[in-house]
């Protein structure tokens, strides 16, 4: 059978074109790659190249024909060993050959929502001894323990080795693990983030420290396009076990370019897990889980918390599962949902509220993706009033997501609209008084809680 | 092929007699496989069976075949979105590659990646990256891991003349040279980054010298000559494997087709393309080397042509018969379930 040469589509949207000119004629020998004809679309003139070799047996659509449909046969090609008689067995074209796209139609509607998240193991109860440690020490211990446990875990970033960490989080690690595993990088966030992603593809478990997450903007392409999406794009073949960690959000008086909360940026993206601990125990347990997790994890720390001390379980096997929120103060009248440094402010607000007879429940989200919606909803059903607190901007923020989920899953239990306490919708100012005004404070949180309780 | 070979300009660079005939025939088979694969992909695109972006490698076959012939199976490869040829040169199955192009369950990424995003752990092929130059730090990191693990494997990171002006290329060059990482940077200079010629995009067009500031040796090679590519690759890979750090090869090549399928090609003349095809075609040139060198006759080459044609026909049939991914696949592979 002669080969049918079809009118090609030269862009995803092309449905027809004009056959401007044949460059080969009936009887001409054709090699693969030879230009057979020129076709015109409304955008451009393009060439049709032969895919097979043979002899051009018959031209079915002559020069100058307009509106030739894509996939309509335009010529017949005789293969080696065929002669012209073969053309007679091939169907003659009709004047108005209609050719539907052979692309298969979608057969089934996609499921409209993601399946329920896999069950997350409960947090183990710690019955052993505890020690007092700062968040800084807890993070360092988590890294050290995981590096002792697994040789493929290594730390890289600016000033993490000889300088002992810009904020001293990696103090002592170079001494213990050497410069093979604790690596000072040049100031080159885009480059070392991409390099670490490549190393993760090839079997390592990098911990990448950003001196602050503000500098991760330079590396955003590799975090999102390379780390978060490759597992999906590879049909599950190429996972990226990596932790990107460092201080996030406002520090103290370092102004707009060094004071931004990126929680909602990262939490927006499927393929990432996002963690933002408050206490030292959680910082340690969550970082260990993040390092062991086979997925890319964004680990948002807070500079102002580094020096705060908490009781931390004493031992190498303390981990906290990703994806589980924690009730850090039980209460009956109003739920305050917070993460990172705002958990401490929410607890302080709860104390002032208690003095006024309002019993607030404080939930530390700990993980922002996957979000522990069940814990929030359960609390909302109990207290019927919810305040979310975050240091970042409110627009499309974590609080917006929480409000939406409560509206979807606990609408009938609410006695007041969900209230969002957020950073002011401005770049963070330098002046001490303006900075304070721009960030959520104990009193603004307390005021919001009273408002949803209709107390003034 | 009916093209007159007498018009080809003489080339004096390579010494083909040193190369065994069997090797030349293997290059021929691989280069032809890539070309026929790409022609078929173009055809299936024209039929609406392949969607989106589809960047063909026709004209550049000698580059990847020459380099990969000098690599070991444990070595890694990473490249851009113009990746079909690299996958075939790594020994990936044409069926799985073509079925990915048609977005079917039998594709390398189960239909979820498409032309630009395929991977094979088995063949150490690390993609298939759609962001120009993203594969450069990723390839550098793959090499970093090789060294960390104590192997002497190398990573070949391929990128185009368009990518060489991205900042992350130089961030990678710096770290690779600083830490002496075993990465071979292959700049495939096909003269155009989409529709912009090298001259219009690069202040310095001597791209193999772009690593000079970092002390990375660089060399320009005739990318239309597979034997020259092989020879240069051997030397460069030996350098990387010996722990001397990165190496840059600039392959001077040419892309016959558009940047992607929907490219009106206003930025270059038809005569320029035709001249390259008739005078510098890498497959015609290799055929000539094989026949003139007495390594094989026309009949033996015809036999290779037939075998390749069958492989491609089989791949195209598979790519059309393979089912679309199950709708439940929409939700899988977002995260590794621990």
Short mmCIF file of C-alpha atoms in Angstrom, two decimals, chain A residues 3-4 6-12 29 31-35 38 43-47 49-53 70-71 79-80 101-115 118 150-154 156 180-181 183-204 218 221-222 225-226 228 230-240 270-273 293-296 369-370, chain B residues 1-3 35-36 39-40 42-43 45-49 51-53 58 76 100 102 104 108-110 112-114 117-122 124-150 166-168 170-172 174-176 178-179 181 256-257 260-266 270 273-274 277 302 305-306 309 324 327-338:
data_model
loop_
_atom_site.label_atom_id
_atom_site.label_comp_id
_atom_site.label_asym_id
_atom_site.label_seq_id
_atom_site.Cartn_x
_atom_site.Cartn_y
_atom_site.Cartn_z
CA UNK A 3 1.94 5.70 2.20
CA UNK A 4 -0.53 8.53 2.64
CA UNK A 6 -1.17 13.90 5.47
CA UNK A 7 -1.64 17.62 5.84
CA UNK A 8 0.39 18.34 8.98
CA UNK A 9 -0.49 20.55 11.89
CA UNK A 10 2.43 22.83 12.63
CA UNK A 11 1.16 24.19 15.90
CA UNK A 12 -1.21 22.88 18.56
CA UNK A 29 12.30 10.26 -5.80
CA UNK A 31 14.32 10.88 0.70
CA UNK A 32 13.37 11.28 4.33
CA UNK A 33 13.86 14.91 5.27
CA UNK A 34 13.31 16.27 1.76
CA UNK A 35 11.02 19.27 1.59
CA UNK A 38 5.13 24.61 1.40
CA UNK A 43 0.78 33.03 10.88
CA UNK A 44 3.55 31.73 8.68
CA UNK A 45 4.68 29.71 5.71
CA UNK A 46 6.20 26.40 6.61
CA UNK A 47 7.66 23.40 4.90
CA UNK A 49 9.18 17.35 5.00
CA UNK A 50 9.11 13.73 3.93
CA UNK A 51 9.25 11.20 6.75
CA UNK A 52 9.59 8.12 4.56
CA UNK A 53 11.51 7.52 1.40
CA UNK A 70 -5.14 18.96 9.04
CA UNK A 71 -4.70 15.20 8.55
CA UNK A 79 7.60 2.64 -1.22
CA UNK A 80 10.55 0.73 -2.55
CA UNK A 101 -8.11 14.83 14.81
CA UNK A 102 -7.07 11.35 15.76
CA UNK A 103 -6.21 12.50 19.20
CA UNK A 104 -8.32 10.44 21.59
CA UNK A 105 -11.10 12.28 23.34
CA UNK A 106 -10.98 12.39 27.09
CA UNK A 107 -12.83 9.30 28.19
CA UNK A 108 -13.44 9.91 31.80
CA UNK A 109 -13.80 12.87 34.03
CA UNK A 110 -10.87 13.30 36.30
CA UNK A 111 -11.66 12.89 39.94
CA UNK A 112 -12.59 16.34 41.19
CA UNK A 113 -10.57 16.33 44.35
CA UNK A 114 -7.44 14.81 45.69
CA UNK A 115 -7.87 11.60 47.59
CA UNK A 118 -2.51 9.24 53.92
CA UNK A 150 23.10 8.27 57.47
CA UNK A 151 26.24 9.08 55.49
CA UNK A 152 24.21 10.41 52.55
CA UNK A 153 23.04 13.36 54.68
CA UNK A 154 25.21 16.45 54.29
CA UNK A 156 25.73 22.94 52.54
CA UNK A 180 33.24 16.48 52.95
CA UNK A 181 29.89 16.75 54.71
CA UNK A 183 30.34 22.51 53.00
CA UNK A 184 30.80 26.24 52.75
CA UNK A 185 29.38 27.46 49.44
CA UNK A 186 30.08 30.63 47.59
CA UNK A 187 27.26 33.21 47.70
CA UNK A 188 25.40 31.60 44.88
CA UNK A 189 21.90 30.54 46.00
CA UNK A 190 20.51 29.68 42.57
CA UNK A 191 23.58 27.60 41.81
CA UNK A 192 23.91 25.66 45.06
CA UNK A 193 20.18 25.03 45.33
CA UNK A 194 20.27 23.49 41.82
CA UNK A 195 23.44 21.60 42.63
CA UNK A 196 21.87 20.15 45.77
CA UNK A 197 18.78 19.10 43.81
CA UNK A 198 21.05 17.23 41.37
CA UNK A 199 22.83 15.58 44.29
CA UNK A 200 19.46 14.54 45.74
CA UNK A 201 18.44 13.03 42.39
CA UNK A 202 21.67 11.06 42.52
CA UNK A 203 21.25 9.48 45.93
CA UNK A 204 22.28 12.07 48.54
CA UNK A 218 17.25 33.57 44.03
CA UNK A 221 13.24 28.10 40.23
CA UNK A 222 15.11 25.07 41.49
CA UNK A 225 10.51 23.63 39.10
CA UNK A 226 13.29 21.15 39.85
CA UNK A 228 8.94 19.94 43.78
CA UNK A 230 10.28 16.25 39.13
CA UNK A 231 8.74 13.28 40.95
CA UNK A 232 5.45 13.94 39.20
CA UNK A 233 7.00 14.73 35.83
CA UNK A 234 8.97 11.49 35.97
CA UNK A 235 5.97 9.33 36.74
CA UNK A 236 7.33 8.60 40.20
CA UNK A 237 10.90 7.69 39.18
CA UNK A 238 12.97 10.64 40.30
CA UNK A 239 12.35 11.71 43.88
CA UNK A 240 14.17 14.58 45.55
CA UNK A 270 2.16 20.61 45.51
CA UNK A 271 5.27 18.47 45.71
CA UNK A 272 6.65 20.30 48.75
CA UNK A 273 6.18 19.77 52.46
CA UNK A 293 11.45 12.29 54.50
CA UNK A 294 11.84 11.21 50.86
CA UNK A 295 10.38 14.50 49.60
CA UNK A 296 11.58 18.10 49.39
CA UNK A 369 1.71 21.53 54.03
CA UNK A 370 0.15 19.07 54.45
CA UNK B 1 20.17 9.03 -0.30
CA UNK B 2 20.42 10.75 -3.60
CA UNK B 3 22.38 13.73 -2.48
CA UNK B 35 16.93 11.07 12.97
CA UNK B 36 14.19 8.65 12.02
CA UNK B 39 11.10 12.60 11.76
CA UNK B 40 8.41 10.26 13.01
CA UNK B 42 7.38 15.42 13.66
CA UNK B 43 4.91 13.41 11.66
CA UNK B 45 2.90 15.95 15.86
CA UNK B 46 1.47 16.91 12.50
CA UNK B 47 -1.26 14.35 12.99
CA UNK B 48 -2.18 15.85 16.34
CA UNK B 49 -0.98 12.81 18.27
CA UNK B 51 0.81 18.04 21.71
CA UNK B 52 2.43 21.02 23.30
CA UNK B 53 6.07 21.74 22.74
CA UNK B 58 17.59 16.62 13.65
CA UNK B 76 25.05 10.24 34.10
CA UNK B 100 5.60 9.74 26.42
CA UNK B 102 1.87 10.90 22.76
CA UNK B 104 0.27 7.60 27.08
CA UNK B 108 8.69 6.87 30.47
CA UNK B 109 6.86 9.32 32.75
CA UNK B 110 3.53 7.49 32.47
CA UNK B 112 2.80 12.98 32.94
CA UNK B 113 5.97 14.60 31.68
CA UNK B 114 5.76 14.82 27.90
CA UNK B 117 10.37 15.69 30.93
CA UNK B 118 11.56 12.13 30.84
CA UNK B 119 13.94 10.29 33.15
CA UNK B 120 15.45 6.86 33.51
CA UNK B 121 17.16 5.74 36.69
CA UNK B 122 18.14 2.53 34.94
CA UNK B 124 21.26 7.20 34.45
CA UNK B 125 19.35 9.76 32.43
CA UNK B 126 18.37 12.64 34.69
CA UNK B 127 16.05 14.56 32.33
CA UNK B 128 14.67 16.43 30.36
CA UNK B 129 14.52 19.99 31.94
CA UNK B 130 12.24 22.70 30.63
CA UNK B 131 13.85 25.76 32.19
CA UNK B 132 16.77 26.94 30.09
CA UNK B 133 20.07 26.14 31.89
CA UNK B 134 18.45 24.53 34.97
CA UNK B 135 20.20 21.29 34.01
CA UNK B 136 23.61 22.91 34.44
CA UNK B 137 23.61 23.15 38.26
CA UNK B 138 21.64 19.90 38.44
CA UNK B 139 24.30 18.12 36.38
CA UNK B 140 26.96 19.71 38.57
CA UNK B 141 25.16 18.31 41.61
CA UNK B 142 24.93 14.85 40.06
CA UNK B 143 28.70 15.01 39.63
CA UNK B 144 29.03 16.28 43.22
CA UNK B 145 27.16 13.18 44.42
CA UNK B 146 29.39 10.89 42.36
CA UNK B 147 32.45 12.31 44.02
CA UNK B 148 30.84 12.31 47.48
CA UNK B 149 30.04 8.62 47.02
CA UNK B 150 33.63 7.91 46.12
CA UNK B 166 22.08 32.31 32.12
CA UNK B 167 23.69 33.26 35.42
CA UNK B 168 23.35 29.80 36.91
CA UNK B 170 28.54 30.56 35.81
CA UNK B 171 27.47 29.77 39.37
CA UNK B 172 27.89 26.13 38.36
CA UNK B 174 32.55 28.34 39.71
CA UNK B 175 31.55 25.57 42.10
CA UNK B 176 32.57 22.79 39.70
CA UNK B 178 36.33 25.21 42.99
CA UNK B 179 35.50 21.67 44.09
CA UNK B 181 33.73 18.11 40.21
CA UNK B 256 17.63 21.73 10.78
CA UNK B 257 14.14 22.11 12.20
CA UNK B 260 9.91 23.82 18.34
CA UNK B 261 7.30 22.61 15.89
CA UNK B 262 5.59 25.97 15.60
CA UNK B 263 8.55 27.98 14.38
CA UNK B 264 8.07 30.13 11.27
CA UNK B 265 11.86 30.25 10.76
CA UNK B 266 12.03 33.90 9.76
CA UNK B 270 16.13 28.51 3.56
CA UNK B 273 19.47 25.47 6.12
CA UNK B 274 19.71 23.76 2.73
CA UNK B 277 21.90 19.83 4.99
CA UNK B 302 20.61 -0.38 3.72
CA UNK B 305 18.23 1.56 7.48
CA UNK B 306 15.64 -1.19 7.38
CA UNK B 309 12.82 1.86 10.21
CA UNK B 324 -4.03 7.17 28.02
CA UNK B 327 -7.66 9.24 35.54
CA UNK B 328 -6.50 8.11 38.98
CA UNK B 329 -2.93 8.88 37.83
CA UNK B 330 -3.77 12.57 38.18
CA UNK B 331 -3.21 12.25 41.92
CA UNK B 332 -0.23 9.93 42.11
CA UNK B 333 3.48 10.79 42.29
CA UNK B 334 3.03 14.22 43.88
CA UNK B 335 4.88 13.02 46.97
CA UNK B 336 6.71 9.84 47.84
CA UNK B 337 4.58 8.15 50.47
CA UNK B 338 6.97 7.38 53.27
#
